Coordinates of C-alpha atoms and ligand atoms in Angstrom, one line a residue:
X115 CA 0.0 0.0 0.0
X116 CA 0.8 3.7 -1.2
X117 CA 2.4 5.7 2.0
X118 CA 1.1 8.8 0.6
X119 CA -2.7 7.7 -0.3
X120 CA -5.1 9.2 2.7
X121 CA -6.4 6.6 5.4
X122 CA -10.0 6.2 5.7
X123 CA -11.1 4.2 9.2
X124 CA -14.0 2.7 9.8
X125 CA -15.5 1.9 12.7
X126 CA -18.2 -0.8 12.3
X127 CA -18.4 -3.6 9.7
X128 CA -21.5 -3.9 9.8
X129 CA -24.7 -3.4 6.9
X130 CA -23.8 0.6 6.3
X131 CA -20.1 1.0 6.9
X132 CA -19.2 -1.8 4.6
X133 CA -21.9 -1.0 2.0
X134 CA -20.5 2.9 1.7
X135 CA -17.1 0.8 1.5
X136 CA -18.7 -0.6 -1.6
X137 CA -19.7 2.3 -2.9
X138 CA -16.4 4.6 -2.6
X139 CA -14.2 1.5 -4.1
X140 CA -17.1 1.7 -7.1
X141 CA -16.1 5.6 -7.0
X142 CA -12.2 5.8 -6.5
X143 CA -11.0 2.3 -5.8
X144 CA -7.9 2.7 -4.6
X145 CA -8.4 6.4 -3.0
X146 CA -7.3 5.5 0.9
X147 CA -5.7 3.3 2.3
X148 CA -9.0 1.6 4.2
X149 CA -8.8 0.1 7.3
X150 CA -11.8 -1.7 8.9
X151 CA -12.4 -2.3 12.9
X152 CA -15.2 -4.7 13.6
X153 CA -16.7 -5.4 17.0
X154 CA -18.1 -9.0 16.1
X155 CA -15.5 -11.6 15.0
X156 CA -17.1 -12.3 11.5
X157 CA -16.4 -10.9 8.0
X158 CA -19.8 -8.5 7.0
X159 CA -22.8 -10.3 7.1
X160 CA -27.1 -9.6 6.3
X161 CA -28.2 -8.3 10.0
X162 CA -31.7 -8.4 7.7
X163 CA -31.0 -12.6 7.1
X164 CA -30.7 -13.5 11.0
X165 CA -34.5 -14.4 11.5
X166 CA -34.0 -17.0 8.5
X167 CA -30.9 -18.3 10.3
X168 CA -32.9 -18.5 13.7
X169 CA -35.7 -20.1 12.1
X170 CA -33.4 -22.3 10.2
X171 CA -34.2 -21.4 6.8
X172 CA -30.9 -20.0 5.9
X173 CA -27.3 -21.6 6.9
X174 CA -24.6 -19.2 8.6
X175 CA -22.8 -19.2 5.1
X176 CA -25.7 -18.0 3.1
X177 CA -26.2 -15.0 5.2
X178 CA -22.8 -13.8 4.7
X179 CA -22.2 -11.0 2.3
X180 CA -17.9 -10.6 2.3
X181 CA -16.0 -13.1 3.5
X182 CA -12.4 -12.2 5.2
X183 CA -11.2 -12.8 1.3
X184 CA -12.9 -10.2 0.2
X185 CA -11.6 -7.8 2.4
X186 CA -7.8 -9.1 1.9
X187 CA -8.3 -8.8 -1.9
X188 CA -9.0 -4.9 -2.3
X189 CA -6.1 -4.7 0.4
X190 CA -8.7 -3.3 2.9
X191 CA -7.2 -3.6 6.5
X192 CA -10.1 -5.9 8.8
X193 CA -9.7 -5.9 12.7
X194 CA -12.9 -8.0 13.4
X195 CA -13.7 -8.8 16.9
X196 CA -11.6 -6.1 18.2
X197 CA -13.8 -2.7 18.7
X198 CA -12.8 0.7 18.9
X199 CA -12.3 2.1 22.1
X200 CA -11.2 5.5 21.8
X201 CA -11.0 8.3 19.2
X202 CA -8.5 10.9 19.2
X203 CA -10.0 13.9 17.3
X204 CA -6.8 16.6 18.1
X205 CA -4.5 14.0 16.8
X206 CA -7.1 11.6 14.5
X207 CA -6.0 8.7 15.2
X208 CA -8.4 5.6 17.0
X209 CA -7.3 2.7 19.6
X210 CA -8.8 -0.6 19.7
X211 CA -9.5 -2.7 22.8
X212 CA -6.2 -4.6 21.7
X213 CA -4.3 -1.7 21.9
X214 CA -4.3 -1.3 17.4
X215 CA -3.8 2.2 17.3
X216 CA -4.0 3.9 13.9
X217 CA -4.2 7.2 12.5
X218 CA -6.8 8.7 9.7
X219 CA -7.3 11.5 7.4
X220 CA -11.2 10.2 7.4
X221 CA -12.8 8.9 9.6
X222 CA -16.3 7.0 9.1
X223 CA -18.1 5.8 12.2
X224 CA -20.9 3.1 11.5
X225 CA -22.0 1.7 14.8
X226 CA -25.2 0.8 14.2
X227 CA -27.8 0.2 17.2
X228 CA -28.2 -1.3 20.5
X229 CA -31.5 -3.5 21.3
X230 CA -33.4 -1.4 23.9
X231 CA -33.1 -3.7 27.2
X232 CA -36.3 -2.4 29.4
X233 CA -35.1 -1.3 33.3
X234 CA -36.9 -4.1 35.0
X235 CA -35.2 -6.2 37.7
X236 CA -33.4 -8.9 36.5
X237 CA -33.0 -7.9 33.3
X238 CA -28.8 -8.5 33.4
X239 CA -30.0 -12.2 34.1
X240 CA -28.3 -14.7 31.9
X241 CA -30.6 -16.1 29.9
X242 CA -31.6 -12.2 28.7
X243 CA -31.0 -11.2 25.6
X244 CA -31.4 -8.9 22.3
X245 CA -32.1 -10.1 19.1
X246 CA -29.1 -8.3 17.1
X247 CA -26.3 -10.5 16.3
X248 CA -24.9 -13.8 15.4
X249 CA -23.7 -14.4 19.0
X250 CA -27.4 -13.4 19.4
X251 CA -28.8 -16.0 17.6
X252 CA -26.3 -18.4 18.7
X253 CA -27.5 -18.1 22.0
X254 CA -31.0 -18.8 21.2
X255 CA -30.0 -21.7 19.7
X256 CA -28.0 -23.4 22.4
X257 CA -31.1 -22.5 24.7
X258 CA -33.2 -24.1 22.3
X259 CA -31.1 -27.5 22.5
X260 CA -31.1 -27.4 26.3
X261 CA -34.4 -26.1 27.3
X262 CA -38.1 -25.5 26.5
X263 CA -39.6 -22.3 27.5
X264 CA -38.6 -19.3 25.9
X265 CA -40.6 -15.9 26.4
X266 CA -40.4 -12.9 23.6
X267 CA -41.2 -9.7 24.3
X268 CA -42.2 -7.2 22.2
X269 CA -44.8 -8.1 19.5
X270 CA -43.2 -5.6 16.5
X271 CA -41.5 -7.7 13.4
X272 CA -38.6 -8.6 15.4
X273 CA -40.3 -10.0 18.4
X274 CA -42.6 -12.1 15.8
X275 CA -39.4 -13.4 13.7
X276 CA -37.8 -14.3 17.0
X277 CA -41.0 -15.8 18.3
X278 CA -41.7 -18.2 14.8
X279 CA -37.9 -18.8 14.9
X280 CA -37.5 -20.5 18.3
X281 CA -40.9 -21.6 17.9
X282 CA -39.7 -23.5 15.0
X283 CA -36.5 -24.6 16.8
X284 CA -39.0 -26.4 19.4
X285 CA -39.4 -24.0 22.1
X286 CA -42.6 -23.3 23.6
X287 CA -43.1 -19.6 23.2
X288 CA -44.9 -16.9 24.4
X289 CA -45.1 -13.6 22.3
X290 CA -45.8 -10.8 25.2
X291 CA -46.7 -7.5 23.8
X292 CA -47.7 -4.6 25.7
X293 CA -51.2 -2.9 23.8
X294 CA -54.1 -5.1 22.9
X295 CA -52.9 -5.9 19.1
X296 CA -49.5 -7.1 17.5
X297 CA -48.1 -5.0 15.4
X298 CA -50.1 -2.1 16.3
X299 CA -47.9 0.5 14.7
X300 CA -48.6 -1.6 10.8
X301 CA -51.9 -2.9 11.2
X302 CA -55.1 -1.8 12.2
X303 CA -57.2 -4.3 14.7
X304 CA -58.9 -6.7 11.9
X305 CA -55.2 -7.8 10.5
X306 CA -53.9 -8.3 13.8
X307 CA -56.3 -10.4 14.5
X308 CA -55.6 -12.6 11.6
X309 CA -51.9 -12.7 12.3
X310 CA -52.3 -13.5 15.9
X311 CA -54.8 -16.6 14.3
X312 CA -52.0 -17.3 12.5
X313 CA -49.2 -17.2 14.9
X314 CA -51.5 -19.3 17.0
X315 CA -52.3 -22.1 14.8
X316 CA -48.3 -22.4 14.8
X317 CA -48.0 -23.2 18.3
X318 CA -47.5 -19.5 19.8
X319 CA -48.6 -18.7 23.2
X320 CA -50.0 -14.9 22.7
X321 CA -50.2 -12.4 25.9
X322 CA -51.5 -9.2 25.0
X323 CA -52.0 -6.4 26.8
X324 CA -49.4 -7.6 28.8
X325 CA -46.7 -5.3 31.0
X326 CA -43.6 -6.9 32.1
X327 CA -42.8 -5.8 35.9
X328 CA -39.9 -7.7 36.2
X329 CA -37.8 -10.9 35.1
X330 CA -37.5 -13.5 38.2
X331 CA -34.7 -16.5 38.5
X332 CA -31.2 -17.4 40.4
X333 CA -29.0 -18.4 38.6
X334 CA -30.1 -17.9 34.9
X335 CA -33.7 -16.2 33.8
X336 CA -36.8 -18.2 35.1
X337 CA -39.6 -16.4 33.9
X338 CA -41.3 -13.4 33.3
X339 CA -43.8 -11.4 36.4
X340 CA -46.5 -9.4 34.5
X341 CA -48.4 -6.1 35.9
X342 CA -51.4 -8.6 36.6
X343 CA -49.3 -10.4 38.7
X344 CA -49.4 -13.3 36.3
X345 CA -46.1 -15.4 35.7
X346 CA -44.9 -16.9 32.7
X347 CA -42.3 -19.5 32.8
X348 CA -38.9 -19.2 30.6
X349 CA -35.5 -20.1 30.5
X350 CA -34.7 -17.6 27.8
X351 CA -36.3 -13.7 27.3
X352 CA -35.5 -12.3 24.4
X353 CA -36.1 -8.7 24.2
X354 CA -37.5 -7.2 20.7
X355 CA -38.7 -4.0 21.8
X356 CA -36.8 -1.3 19.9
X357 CA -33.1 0.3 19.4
X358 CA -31.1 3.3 20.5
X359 CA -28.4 4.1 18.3
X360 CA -25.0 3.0 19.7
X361 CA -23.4 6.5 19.8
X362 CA -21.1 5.9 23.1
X363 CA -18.2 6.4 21.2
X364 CA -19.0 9.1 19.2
X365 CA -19.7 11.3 22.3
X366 CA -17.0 9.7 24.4
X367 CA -14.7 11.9 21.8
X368 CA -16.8 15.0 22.4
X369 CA -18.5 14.2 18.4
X370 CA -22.3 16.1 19.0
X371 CA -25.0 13.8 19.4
X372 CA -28.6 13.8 20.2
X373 CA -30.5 10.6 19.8
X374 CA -28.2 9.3 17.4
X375 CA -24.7 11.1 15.8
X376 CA -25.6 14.4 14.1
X377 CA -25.0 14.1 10.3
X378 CA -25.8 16.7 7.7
X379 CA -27.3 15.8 4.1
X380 CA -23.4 14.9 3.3
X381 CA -23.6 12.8 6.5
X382 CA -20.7 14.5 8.1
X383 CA -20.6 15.0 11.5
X384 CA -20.2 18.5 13.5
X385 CA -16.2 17.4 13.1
X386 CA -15.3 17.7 8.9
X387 CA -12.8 14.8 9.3
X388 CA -15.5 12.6 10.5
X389 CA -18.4 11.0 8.6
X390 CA -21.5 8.6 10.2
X391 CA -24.0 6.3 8.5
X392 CA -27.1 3.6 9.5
X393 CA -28.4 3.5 12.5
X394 CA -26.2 5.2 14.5
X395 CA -26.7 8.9 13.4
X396 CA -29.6 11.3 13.3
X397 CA -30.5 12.9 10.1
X398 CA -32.8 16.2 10.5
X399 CA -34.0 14.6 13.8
X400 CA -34.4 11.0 12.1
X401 CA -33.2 7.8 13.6
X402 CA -33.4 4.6 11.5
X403 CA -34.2 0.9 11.6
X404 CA -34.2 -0.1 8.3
X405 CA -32.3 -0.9 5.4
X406 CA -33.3 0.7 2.8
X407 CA -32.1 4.5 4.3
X408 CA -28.9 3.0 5.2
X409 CA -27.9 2.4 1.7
X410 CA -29.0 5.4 0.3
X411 CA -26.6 7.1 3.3
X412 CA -23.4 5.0 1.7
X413 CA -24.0 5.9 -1.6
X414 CA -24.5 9.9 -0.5
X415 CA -21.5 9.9 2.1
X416 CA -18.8 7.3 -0.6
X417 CA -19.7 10.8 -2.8
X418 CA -18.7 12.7 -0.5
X419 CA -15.1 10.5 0.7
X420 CA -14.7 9.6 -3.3
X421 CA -14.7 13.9 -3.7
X422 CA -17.1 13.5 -6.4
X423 CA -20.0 14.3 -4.2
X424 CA -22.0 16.7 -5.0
X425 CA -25.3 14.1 -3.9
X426 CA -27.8 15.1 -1.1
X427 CA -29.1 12.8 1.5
X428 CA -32.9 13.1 1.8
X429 CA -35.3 10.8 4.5
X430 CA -37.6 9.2 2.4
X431 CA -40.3 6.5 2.5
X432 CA -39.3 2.8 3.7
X433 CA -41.1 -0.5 3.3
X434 CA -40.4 -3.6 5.5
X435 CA -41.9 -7.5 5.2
X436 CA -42.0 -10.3 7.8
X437 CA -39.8 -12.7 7.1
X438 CA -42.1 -15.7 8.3
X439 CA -42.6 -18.4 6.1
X440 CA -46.1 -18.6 5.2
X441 CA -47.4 -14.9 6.3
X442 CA -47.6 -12.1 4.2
X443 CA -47.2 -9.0 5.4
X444 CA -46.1 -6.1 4.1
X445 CA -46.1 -2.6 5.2
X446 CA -44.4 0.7 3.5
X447 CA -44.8 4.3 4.0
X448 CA -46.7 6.2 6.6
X449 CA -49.5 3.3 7.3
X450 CA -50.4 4.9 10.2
X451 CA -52.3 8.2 8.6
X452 CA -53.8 10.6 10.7
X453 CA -55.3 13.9 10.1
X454 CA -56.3 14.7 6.0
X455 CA -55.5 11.2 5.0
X456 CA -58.4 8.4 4.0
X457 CA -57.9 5.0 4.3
X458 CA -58.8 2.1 1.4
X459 CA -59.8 -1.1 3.0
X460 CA -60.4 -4.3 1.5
X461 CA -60.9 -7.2 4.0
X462 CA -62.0 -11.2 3.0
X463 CA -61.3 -12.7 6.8
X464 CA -62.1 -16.1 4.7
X465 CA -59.2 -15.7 2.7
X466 CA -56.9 -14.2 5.7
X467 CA -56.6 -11.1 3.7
X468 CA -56.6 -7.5 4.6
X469 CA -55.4 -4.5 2.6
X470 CA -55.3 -0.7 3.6
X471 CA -53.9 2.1 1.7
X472 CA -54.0 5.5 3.4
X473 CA -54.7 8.4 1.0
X474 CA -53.8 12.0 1.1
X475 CA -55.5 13.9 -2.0
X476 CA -54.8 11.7 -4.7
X477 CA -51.7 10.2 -3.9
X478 CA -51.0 6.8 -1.7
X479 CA -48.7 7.6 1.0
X480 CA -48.9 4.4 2.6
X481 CA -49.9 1.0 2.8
X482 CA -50.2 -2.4 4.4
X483 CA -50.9 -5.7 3.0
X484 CA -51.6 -8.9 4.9
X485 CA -52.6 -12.5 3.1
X486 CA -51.8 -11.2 -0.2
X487 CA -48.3 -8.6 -0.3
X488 CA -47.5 -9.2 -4.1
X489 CA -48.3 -6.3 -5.2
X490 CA -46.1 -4.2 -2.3
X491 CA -43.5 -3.1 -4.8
X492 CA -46.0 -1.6 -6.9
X493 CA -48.1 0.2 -4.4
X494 CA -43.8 1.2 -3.0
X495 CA -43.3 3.1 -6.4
X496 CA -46.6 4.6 -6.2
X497 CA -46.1 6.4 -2.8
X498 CA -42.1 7.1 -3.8
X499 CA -43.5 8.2 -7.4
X500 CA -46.1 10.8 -5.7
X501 CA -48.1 9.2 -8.6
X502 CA -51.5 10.8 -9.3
X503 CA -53.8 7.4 -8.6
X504 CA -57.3 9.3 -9.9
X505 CA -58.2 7.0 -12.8
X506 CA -57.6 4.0 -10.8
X507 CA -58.6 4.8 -7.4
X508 CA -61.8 2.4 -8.0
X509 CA -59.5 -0.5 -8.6
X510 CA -56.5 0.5 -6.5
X511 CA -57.0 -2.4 -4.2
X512 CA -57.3 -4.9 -6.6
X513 CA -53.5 -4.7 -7.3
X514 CA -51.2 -3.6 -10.3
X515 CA -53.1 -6.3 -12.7
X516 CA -56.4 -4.3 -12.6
X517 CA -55.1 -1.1 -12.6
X518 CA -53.3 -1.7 -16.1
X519 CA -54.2 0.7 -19.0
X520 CA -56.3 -2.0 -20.6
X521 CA -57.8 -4.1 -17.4
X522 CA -61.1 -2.3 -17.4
X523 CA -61.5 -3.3 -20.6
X524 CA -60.6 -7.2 -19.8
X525 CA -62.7 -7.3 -16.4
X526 CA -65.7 -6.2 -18.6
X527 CA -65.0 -8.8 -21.0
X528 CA -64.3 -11.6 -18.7
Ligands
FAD749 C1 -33.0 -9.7 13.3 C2 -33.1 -8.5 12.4 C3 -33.9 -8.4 11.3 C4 -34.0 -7.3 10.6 N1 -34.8 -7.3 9.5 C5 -34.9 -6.2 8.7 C6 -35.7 -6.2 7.6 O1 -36.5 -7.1 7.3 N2 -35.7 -5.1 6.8 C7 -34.9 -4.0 7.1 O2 -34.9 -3.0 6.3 N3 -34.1 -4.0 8.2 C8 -34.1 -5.0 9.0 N4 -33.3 -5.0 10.1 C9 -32.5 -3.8 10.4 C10 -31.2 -3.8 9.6 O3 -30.4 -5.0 9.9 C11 -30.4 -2.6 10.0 O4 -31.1 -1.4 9.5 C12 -28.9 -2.5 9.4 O5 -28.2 -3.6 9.8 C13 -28.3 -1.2 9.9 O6 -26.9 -1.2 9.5 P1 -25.8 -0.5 10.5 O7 -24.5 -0.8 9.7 O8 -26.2 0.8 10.8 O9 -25.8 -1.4 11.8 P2 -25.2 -2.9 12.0 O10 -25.5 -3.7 10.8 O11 -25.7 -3.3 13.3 O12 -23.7 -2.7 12.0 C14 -23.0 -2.0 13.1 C15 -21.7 -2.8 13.4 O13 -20.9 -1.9 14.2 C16 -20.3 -2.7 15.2 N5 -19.7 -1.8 16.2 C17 -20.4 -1.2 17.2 N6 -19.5 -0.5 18.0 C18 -18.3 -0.7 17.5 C19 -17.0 -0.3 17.8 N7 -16.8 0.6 18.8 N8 -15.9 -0.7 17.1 C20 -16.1 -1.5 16.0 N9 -17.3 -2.0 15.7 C21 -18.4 -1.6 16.3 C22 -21.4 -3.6 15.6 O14 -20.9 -4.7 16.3 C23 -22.0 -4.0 14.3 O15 -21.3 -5.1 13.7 C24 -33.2 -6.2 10.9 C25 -32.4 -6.2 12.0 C26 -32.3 -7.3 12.8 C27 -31.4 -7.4 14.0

């Protein structure tokens, strides 16, 4: 490697450091000298592909997105399993807990998120955990082979994955969820009640409406105490209830934070050496939990590191699936409407199917699909598109296939 090429350090190889790695080496391979510190011992992996390895529908291999190889091939510098302690800013250089100390020109901090543990006594139990990482699932795993009872809580799409997956695995789960629906920020009562059918027919224990006071056992996690003074019985709680960005290094080094790290629509921080992207910053008082933002972030900030950037980060609309074999469920946009908005429903409970767009003037601004999600895409480029949805508004539910310039004319036909 060139002694005089600039060093870019990154701190997280995770889903958006390593993707806006992609992206520069598209836009000036060979630019910096890069050098990569991971806190998990693995090359970069699909966060998104976990469930599927929990459930067992995907191997550890097929969830893997750069091998080791990779890294050594574009002569990219990988510490994995040894995190970033400390960042120097007046000198800009970082240390790693084995005492790697380097120095950069750039700097890219990519720390993702932290599962939210909730305050309750005996939460530091062993047996407690998140639902965020291979050693993550690992642990559910080995639980699974030595015991029965697991407890989720948190009925969002991560406690439901991580419910079906240890479900599948042979544990006997219950799903405990705080309001009086699952999923209650996607769907509206009638769909939850179908999914929680579902779920049920596939062996889940539901407790709704149900507020965790506290964890009880001695030596590892024995069950969970509700706010009914009910008990449920488990020898592993996971906890799917949300993240906080992980931004204890950042302000450790003095970098300005609120919720997340502070980023501007270049995704540089408050420092101009230092760039952040994913979950761990805060765009325009945005945090994220999704994907799809994350890479639009590492295309914007490589832009910016390649010094061809002249692009503009800009929040926009997301769409997110369970990943349970056998449900369909899609959701995209703002599904949860409010004020000015109407909502399209279409509902055939024989079917399992429920479908509700929520309108604002003319345009679909969001949507959720249960039973029957193959037309999510389309109904996704309609909301991104701001498309004008007038001449088919009387077919809109239908899907894509009626909504075609020439399906009015076939469903009078047929
Ligand atoms: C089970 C699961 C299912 C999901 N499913 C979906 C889905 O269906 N759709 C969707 O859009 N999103 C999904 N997500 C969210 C998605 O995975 C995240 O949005 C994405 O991973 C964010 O990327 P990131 O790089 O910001 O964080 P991460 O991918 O978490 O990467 C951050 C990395 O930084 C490392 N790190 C932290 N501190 C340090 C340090 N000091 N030094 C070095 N390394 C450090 C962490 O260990 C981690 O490896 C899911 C997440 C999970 C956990």
């Amino acid at each position: 490697m060139s002694a005089t090429r600039p060093k870019l350090v990154v701190i997280g190889n995770g889903m958006a450091g390593i993707r806006t790695v992609e992206e520069l080496l598209q836009l000036a391979s060979g630019l910096y000298d890069i050098t990569v510190f991971g806190a998990e011992p693995y090359g970069n992996y699909n966060r998104i592909l976990l469930s599927m390895l929990l459930s067992g529908d995907k191997g550890a291999d097929e969830i893997m997105l750069n091998t080791r190889e990779w890294y050594a091939e574009r002569g990219i510098a990988l510490h994995a399993g040894d995190p970033v302690v400390a960042i120097d800013r007046r000198r800009k250089r970082v240390r790693s807990r084995r005492g790697v100390d380097v120095s950069y020109d750039r700097l890219l901090i990519a720390t993702g998120s932290q599962p939210l543990i909730i305050p309750v006594p005996g939460r530091d139990l062993p047996g407690v955990i998140g639902f965020r990482s291979i050693d993550d699932v690992e642990r559910m795993l080995e639980a699974a082979r030595m015991h029965k009872r697991a407890a989720v809580i948190g009925g969002g799409l991560l406690g439901i994955e991580a419910a079906n997956g240890l479900s599948r695995r042979g544990m006997r789960v219950t799903l405990i969820h705080r309001t009086d629906s699952l999923l209650n920020q996607q769907l509206n009562a009638d769909a939850a009640s179908l999914l929680a059918r579902n779920l049920e027919a596939r062996g889940l224990t539901l407790r709704l409406n149900a507020e965790t006071v506290s964890l009880y056992g001695d030596e590892r996690v024995e069950g969970v105490a509700l706010a009914d003074g009910s008990r449920i019985d488990a020898d592993l709680v996971v906890m799917a209830v949300g993240v906080r960005p992980d931004i204890a290094l950042a302000k450790s080094c003095g970098l300005y934070c609120e919720n997340g790290i502070v980023v501007d629509d270049t995704l540089q921080t408050y420092d101009p050496y230092i760039y952040a992207v994913g979950e761990c910053v805060q765009h325009r008082r945005i945090t994220f939990g999704l994907v799809a933002p994350v890479w639009e972030q590492a295309r914007v900030c490589a832009s910016h590191l390649a010094r061809v950037g002249h692009r503009r980060y800009r929040s926009a609309q997301t769409a997110t699936k369970l990943k349970v074999t056998g449900i369909d469920l899609y959701s995209a946009g703002d599904f949860i409407g409010g004020a000015g908005t109407e909502d399209l429903v279409l509902r055939d409970p024989r079917r399992g199917v429920y479908k509700r767009l929520v309108l604002k003037g003319n345009r679909i601004i969001g949507a959720v699909l249960y039973g029957d999600a193959k037309d999510g895409g389309w109904y996704f480029e309609l909301i991104q598109d701001g498309t004008d949805i007038t001449p088919v508004r009387n077919r809109l539910l239908f899907g894509k296939h009626y909504c075609q310039p020439d399906a009015e004319q076939v469903g009078a036909v047929a």
